[in-house]
Short mmCIF file of N, CA, C and O in Angstrom, two decimals:
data_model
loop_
_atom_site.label_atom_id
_atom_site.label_comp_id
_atom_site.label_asym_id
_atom_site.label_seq_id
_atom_site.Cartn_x
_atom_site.Cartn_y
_atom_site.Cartn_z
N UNK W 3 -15.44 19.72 86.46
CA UNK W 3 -14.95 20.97 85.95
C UNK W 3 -13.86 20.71 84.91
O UNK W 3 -12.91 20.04 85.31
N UNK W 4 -13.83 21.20 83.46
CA UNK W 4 -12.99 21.21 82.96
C UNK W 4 -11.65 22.10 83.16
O UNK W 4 -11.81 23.17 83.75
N UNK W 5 -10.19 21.74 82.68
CA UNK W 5 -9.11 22.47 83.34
C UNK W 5 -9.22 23.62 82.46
O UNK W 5 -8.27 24.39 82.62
N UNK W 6 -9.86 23.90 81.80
CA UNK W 6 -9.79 25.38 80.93
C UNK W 6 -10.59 25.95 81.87
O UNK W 6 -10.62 27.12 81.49
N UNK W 7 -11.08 25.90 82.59
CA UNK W 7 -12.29 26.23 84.10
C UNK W 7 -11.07 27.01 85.14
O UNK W 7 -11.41 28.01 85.78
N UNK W 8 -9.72 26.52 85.25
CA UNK W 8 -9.04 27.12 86.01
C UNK W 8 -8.20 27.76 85.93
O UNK W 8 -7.54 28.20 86.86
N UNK W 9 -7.97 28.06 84.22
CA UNK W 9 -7.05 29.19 84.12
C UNK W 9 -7.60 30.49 83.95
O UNK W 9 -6.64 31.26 83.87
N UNK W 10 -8.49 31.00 83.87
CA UNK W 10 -8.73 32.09 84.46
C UNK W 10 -8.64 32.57 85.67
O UNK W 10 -8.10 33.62 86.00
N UNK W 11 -9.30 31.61 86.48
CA UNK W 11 -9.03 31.55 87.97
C UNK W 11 -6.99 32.13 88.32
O UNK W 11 -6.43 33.18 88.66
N UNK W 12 -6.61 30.95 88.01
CA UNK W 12 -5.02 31.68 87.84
C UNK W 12 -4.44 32.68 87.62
O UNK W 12 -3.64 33.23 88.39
N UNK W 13 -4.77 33.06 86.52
CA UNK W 13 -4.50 34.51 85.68
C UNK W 13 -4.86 35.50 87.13
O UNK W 13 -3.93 36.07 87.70
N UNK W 14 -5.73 35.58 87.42
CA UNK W 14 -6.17 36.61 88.56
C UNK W 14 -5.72 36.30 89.57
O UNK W 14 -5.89 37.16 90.44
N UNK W 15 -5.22 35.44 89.89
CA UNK W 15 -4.86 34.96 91.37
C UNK W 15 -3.20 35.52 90.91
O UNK W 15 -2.63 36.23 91.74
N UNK W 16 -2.55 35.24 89.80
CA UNK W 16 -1.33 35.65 89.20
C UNK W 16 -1.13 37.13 89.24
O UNK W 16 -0.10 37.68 89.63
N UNK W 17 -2.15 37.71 88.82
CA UNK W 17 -1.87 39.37 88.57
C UNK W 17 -2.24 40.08 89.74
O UNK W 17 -2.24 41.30 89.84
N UNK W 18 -2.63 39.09 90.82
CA UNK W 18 -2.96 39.86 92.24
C UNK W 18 -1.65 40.08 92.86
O UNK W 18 -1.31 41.04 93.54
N UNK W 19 -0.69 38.63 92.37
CA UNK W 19 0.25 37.85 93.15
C UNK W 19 0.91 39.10 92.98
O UNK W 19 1.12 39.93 93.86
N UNK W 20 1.28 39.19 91.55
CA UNK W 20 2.76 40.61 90.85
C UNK W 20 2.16 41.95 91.56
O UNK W 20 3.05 42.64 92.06
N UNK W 21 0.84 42.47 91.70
CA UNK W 21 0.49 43.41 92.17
C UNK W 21 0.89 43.59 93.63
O UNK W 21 1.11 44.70 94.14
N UNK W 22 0.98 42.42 94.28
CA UNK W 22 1.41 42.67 95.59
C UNK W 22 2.74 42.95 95.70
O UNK W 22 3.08 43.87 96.44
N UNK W 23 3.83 42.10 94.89
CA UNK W 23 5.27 42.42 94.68
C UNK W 23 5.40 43.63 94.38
O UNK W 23 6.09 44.35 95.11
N UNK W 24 4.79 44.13 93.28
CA UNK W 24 4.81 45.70 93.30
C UNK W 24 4.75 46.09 94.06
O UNK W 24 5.80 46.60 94.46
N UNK W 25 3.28 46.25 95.14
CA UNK W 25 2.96 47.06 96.25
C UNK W 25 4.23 47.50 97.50
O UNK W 25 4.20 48.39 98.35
N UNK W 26 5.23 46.54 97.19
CA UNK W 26 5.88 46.29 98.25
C UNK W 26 7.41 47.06 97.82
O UNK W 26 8.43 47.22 98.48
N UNK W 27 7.16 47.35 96.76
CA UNK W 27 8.45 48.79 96.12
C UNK W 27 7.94 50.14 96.43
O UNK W 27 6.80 50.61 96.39
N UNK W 28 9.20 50.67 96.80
CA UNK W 28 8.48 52.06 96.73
C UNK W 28 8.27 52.80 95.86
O UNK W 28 7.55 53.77 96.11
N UNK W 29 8.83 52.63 94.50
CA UNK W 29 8.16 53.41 93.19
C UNK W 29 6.84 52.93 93.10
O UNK W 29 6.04 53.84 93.36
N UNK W 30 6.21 51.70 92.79
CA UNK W 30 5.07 51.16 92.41
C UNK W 30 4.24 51.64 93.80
O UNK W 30 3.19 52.29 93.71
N UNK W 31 4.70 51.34 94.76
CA UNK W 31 3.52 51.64 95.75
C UNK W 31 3.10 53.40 95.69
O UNK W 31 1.99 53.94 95.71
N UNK W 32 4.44 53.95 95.61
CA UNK W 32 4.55 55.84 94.92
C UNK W 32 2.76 55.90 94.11
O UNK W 32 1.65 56.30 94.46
N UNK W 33 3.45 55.17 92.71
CA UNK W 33 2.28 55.04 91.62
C UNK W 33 0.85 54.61 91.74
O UNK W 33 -0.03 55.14 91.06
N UNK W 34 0.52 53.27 92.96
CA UNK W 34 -0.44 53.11 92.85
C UNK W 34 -1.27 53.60 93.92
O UNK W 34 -2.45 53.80 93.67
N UNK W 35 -0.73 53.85 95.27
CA UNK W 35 -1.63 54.29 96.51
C UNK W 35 -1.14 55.65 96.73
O UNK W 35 -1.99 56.41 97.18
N UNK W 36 0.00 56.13 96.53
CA UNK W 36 0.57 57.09 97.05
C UNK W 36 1.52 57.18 98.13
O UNK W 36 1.12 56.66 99.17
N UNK W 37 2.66 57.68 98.17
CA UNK W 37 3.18 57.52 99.72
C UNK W 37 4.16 56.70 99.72
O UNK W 37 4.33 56.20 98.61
N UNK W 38 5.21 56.18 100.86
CA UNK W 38 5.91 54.97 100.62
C UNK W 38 5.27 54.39 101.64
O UNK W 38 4.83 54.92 102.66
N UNK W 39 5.23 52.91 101.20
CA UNK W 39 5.01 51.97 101.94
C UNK W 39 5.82 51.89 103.67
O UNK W 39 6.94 52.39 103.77
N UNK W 40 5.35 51.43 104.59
CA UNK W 40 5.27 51.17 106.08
C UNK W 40 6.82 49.93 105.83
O UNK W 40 7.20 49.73 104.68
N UNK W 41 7.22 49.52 106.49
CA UNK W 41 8.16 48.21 106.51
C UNK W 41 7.16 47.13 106.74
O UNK W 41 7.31 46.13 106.03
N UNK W 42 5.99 47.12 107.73
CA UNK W 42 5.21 46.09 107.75
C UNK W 42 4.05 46.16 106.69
O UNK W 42 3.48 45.07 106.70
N UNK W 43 3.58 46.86 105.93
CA UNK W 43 3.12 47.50 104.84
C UNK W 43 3.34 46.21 103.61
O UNK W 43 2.55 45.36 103.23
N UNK W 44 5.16 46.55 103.10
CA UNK W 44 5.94 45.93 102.89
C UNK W 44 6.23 43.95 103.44
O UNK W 44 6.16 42.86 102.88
N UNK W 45 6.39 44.20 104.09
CA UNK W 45 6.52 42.85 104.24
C UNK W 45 5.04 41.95 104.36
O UNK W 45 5.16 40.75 104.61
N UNK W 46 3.86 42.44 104.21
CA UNK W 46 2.56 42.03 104.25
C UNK W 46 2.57 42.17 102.63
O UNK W 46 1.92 41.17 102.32
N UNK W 47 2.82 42.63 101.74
CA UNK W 47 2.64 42.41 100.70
C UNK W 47 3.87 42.16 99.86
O UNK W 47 4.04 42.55 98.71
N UNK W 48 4.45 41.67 100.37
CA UNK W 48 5.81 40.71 99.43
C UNK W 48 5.05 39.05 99.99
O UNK W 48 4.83 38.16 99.16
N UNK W 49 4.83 38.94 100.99
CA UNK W 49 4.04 37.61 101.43
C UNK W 49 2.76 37.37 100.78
O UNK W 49 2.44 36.24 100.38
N UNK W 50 1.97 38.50 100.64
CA UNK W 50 0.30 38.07 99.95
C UNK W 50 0.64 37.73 98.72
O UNK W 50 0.09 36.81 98.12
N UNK W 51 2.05 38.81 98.00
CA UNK W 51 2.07 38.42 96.85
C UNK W 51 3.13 37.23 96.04
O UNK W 51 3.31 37.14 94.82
N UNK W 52 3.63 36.56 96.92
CA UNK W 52 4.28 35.31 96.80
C UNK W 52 3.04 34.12 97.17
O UNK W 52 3.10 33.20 96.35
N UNK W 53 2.16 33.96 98.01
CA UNK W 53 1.15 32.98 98.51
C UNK W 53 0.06 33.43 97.10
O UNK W 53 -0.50 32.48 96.55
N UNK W 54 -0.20 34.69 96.61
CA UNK W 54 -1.13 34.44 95.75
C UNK W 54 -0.31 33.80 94.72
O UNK W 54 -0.76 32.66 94.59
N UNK W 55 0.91 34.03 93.74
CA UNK W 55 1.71 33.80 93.30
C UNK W 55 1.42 31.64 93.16
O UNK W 55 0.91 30.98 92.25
N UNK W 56 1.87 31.32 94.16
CA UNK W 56 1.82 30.13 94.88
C UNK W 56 0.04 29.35 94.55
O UNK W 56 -0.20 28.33 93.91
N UNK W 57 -0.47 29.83 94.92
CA UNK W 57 -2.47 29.56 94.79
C UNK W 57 -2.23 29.80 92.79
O UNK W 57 -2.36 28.83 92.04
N UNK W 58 -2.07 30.46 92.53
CA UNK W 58 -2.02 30.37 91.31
C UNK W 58 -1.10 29.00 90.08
O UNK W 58 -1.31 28.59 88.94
N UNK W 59 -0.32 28.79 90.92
CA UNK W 59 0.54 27.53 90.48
C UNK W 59 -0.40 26.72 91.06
O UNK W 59 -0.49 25.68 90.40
N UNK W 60 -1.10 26.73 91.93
CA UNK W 60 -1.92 25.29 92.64
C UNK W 60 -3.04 25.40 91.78
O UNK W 60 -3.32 24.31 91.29
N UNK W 61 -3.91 26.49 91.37
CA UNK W 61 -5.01 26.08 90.37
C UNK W 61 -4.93 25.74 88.86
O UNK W 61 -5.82 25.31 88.12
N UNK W 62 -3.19 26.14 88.53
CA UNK W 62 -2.99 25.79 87.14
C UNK W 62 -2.83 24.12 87.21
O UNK W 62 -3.39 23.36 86.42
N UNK W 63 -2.00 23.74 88.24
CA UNK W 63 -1.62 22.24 88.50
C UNK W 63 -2.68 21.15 88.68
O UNK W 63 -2.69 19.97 88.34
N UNK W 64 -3.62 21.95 89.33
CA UNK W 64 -5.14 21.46 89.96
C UNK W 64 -6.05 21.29 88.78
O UNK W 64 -7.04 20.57 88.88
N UNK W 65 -5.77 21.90 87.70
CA UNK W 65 -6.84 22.05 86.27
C UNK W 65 -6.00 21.34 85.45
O UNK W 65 -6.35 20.16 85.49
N UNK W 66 -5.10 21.50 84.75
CA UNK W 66 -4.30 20.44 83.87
C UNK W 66 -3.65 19.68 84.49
O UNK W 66 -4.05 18.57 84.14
N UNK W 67 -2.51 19.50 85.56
CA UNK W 67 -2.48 18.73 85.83
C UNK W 67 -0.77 18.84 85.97
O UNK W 67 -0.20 19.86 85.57
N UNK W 68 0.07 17.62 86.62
CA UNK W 68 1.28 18.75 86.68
C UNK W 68 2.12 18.84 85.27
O UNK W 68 2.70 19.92 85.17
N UNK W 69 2.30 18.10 84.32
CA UNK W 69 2.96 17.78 83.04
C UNK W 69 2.33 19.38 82.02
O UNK W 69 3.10 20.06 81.34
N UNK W 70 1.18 19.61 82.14
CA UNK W 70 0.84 20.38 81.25
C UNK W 70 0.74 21.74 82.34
O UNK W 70 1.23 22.82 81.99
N UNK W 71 -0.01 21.57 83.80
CA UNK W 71 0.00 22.95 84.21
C UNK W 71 0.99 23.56 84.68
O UNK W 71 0.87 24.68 85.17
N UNK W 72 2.38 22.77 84.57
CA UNK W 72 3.04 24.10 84.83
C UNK W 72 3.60 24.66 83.55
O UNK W 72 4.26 25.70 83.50
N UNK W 73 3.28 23.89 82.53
CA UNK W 73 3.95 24.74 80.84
C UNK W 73 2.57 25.68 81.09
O UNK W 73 2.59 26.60 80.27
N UNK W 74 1.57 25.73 81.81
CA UNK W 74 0.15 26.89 81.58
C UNK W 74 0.57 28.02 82.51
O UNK W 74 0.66 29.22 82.26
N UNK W 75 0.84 27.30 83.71
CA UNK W 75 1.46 28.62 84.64
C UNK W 75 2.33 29.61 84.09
O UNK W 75 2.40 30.80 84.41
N UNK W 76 3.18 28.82 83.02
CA UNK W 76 4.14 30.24 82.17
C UNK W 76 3.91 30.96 81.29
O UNK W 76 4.57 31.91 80.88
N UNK W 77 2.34 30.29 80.70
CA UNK W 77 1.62 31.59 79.96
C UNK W 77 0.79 32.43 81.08
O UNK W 77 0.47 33.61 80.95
N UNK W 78 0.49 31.62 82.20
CA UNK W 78 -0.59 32.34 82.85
C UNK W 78 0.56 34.17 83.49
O UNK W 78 0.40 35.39 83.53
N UNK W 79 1.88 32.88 83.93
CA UNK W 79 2.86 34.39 84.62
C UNK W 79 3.13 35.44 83.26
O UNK W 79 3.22 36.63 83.57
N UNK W 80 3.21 35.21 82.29
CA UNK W 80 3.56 36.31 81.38
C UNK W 80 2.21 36.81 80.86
O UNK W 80 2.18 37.93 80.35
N UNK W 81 1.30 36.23 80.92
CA UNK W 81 -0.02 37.15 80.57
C UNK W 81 -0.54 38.27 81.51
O UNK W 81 -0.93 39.38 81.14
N UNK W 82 -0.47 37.74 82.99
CA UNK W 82 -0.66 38.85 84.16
C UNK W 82 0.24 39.34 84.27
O UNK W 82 0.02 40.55 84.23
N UNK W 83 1.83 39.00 84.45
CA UNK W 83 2.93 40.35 84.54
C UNK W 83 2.92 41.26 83.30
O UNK W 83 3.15 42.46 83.41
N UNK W 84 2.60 40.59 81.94
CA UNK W 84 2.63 42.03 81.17
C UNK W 84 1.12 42.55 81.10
O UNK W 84 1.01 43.58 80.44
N UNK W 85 0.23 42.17 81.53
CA UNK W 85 -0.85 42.97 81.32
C UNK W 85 -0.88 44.10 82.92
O UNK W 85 -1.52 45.15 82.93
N UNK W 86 -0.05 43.58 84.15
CA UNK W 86 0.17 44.57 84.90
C UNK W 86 1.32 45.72 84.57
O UNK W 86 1.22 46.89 84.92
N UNK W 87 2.54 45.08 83.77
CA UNK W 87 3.18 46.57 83.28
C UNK W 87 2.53 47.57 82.55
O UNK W 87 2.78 48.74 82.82
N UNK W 88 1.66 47.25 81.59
CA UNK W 88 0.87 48.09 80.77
C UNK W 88 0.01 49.19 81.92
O UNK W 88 -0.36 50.36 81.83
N UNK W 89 -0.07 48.02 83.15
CA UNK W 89 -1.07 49.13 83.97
C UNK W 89 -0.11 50.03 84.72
O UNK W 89 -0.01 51.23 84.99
N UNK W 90 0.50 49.03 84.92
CA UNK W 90 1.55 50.47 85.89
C UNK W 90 2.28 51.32 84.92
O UNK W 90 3.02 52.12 85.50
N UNK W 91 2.31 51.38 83.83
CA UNK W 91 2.94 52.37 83.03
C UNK W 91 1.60 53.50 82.52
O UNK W 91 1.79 54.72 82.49
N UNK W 92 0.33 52.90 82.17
CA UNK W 92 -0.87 53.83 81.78
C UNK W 92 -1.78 53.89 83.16
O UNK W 92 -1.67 55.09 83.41
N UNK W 93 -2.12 53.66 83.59
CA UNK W 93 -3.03 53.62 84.39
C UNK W 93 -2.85 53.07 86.05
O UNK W 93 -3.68 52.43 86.70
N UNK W 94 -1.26 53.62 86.54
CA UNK W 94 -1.64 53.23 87.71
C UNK W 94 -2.68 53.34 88.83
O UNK W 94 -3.20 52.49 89.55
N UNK W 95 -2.81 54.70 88.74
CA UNK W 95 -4.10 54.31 90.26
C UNK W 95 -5.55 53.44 89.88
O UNK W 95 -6.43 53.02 90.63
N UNK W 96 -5.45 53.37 88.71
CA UNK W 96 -7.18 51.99 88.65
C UNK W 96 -6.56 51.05 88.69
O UNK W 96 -7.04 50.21 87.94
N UNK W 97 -5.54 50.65 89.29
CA UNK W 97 -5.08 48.90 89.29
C UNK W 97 -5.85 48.52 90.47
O UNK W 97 -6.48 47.46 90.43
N UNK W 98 -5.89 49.20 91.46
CA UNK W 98 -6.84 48.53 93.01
C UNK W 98 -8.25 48.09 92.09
O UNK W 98 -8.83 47.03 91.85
N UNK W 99 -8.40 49.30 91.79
CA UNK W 99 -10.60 49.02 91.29
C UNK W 99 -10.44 48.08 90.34
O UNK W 99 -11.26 47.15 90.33
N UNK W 100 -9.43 48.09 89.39
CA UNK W 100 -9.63 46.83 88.39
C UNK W 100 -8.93 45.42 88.91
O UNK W 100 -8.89 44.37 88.27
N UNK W 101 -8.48 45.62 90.05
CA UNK W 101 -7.75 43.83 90.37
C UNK W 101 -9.15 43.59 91.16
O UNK W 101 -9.78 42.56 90.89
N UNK W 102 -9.57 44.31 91.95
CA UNK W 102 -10.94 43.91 92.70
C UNK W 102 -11.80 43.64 91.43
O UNK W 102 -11.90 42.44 91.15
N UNK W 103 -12.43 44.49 90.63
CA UNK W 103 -13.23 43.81 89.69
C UNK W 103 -12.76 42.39 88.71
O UNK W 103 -13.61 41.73 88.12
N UNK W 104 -11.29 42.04 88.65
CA UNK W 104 -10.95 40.14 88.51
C UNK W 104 -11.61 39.77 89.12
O UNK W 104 -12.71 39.28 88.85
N UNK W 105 -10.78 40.00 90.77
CA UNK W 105 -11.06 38.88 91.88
C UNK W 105 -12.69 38.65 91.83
O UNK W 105 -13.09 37.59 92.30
N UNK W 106 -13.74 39.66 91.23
CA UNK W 106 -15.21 39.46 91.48
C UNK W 106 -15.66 38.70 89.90
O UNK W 106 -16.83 38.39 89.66
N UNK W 107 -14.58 38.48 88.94
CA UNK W 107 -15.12 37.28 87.78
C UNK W 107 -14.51 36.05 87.83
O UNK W 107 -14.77 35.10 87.09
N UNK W 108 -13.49 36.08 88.92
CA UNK W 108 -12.56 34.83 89.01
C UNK W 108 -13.33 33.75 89.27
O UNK W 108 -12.76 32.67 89.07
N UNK W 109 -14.45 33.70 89.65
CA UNK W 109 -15.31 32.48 90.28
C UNK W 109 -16.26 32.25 88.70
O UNK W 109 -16.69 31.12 88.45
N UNK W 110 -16.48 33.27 87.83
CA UNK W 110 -17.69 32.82 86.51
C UNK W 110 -17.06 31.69 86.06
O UNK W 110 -17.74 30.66 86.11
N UNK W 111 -15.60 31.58 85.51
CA UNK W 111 -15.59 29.76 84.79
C UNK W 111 -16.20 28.81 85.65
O UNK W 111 -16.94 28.02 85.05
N UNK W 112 -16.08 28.61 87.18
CA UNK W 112 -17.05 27.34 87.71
C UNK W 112 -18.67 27.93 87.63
O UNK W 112 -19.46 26.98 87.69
N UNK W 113 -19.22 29.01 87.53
CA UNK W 113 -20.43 28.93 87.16
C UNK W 113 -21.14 28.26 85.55
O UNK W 113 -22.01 27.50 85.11
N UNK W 114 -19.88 29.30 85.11
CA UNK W 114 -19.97 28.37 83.16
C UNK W 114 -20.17 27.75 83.04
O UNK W 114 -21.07 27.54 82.23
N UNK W 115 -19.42 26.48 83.91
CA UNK W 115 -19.37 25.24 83.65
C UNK W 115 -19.84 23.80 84.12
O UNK W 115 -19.50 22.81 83.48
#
């Protein structure tokens, strides 16, 4: 597999990661589900979204390698955190249907390739 094979993979595993940090505020969770979040609600998604966060540094590191993937991880974190502000500012409630439709192309670069 080439390491350009795993930054996509990242990117989505990244913008799941920030989506969960969001989830776990109560403005953003307000915006995207409705309601405030539970305390265990909350603390289930400050964790999913630090471990996806985390999986995402492991597939950038895992594809380039560590010298180059973590200078990739810092385009990968500023490409998914600002392409999730754009969503939470236009379009919060399709962030669920559109992070599920990533997570279902995150696997095409190892088919690509």
């Amino acid at each position: 597999m080439t390491a350009a094979a795993f930054t996509w993979p990242a990117c989505v595993l990244a913008w799941a990661g920030f989506l969960g940090l969001a989830l776990a505020m109560d403005r953003h969770h307000d915006q995207v589900l409705g309601g405030r979040p539970s305390m265990r609600r909350r603390r289930l998604a400050t964790l999913a979204g630090w471990a996806l966060l985390g999986l995402a540094g492991a597939a950038s590191v895992a594809g380039w390698g560590w010298s180059i993937g973590l200078a990739a991880l810092w385009g990968v974190l500023g490409l998914a955190g600002g392409g999730l502000v754009l969503g939470l500012t236009y379009a919060p409630r399709r962030l669920p249907a559109l992070t599920a439709a990533l997570a279902l192309t995150m696997w095409l670069p190892a088919l690509l390739v």
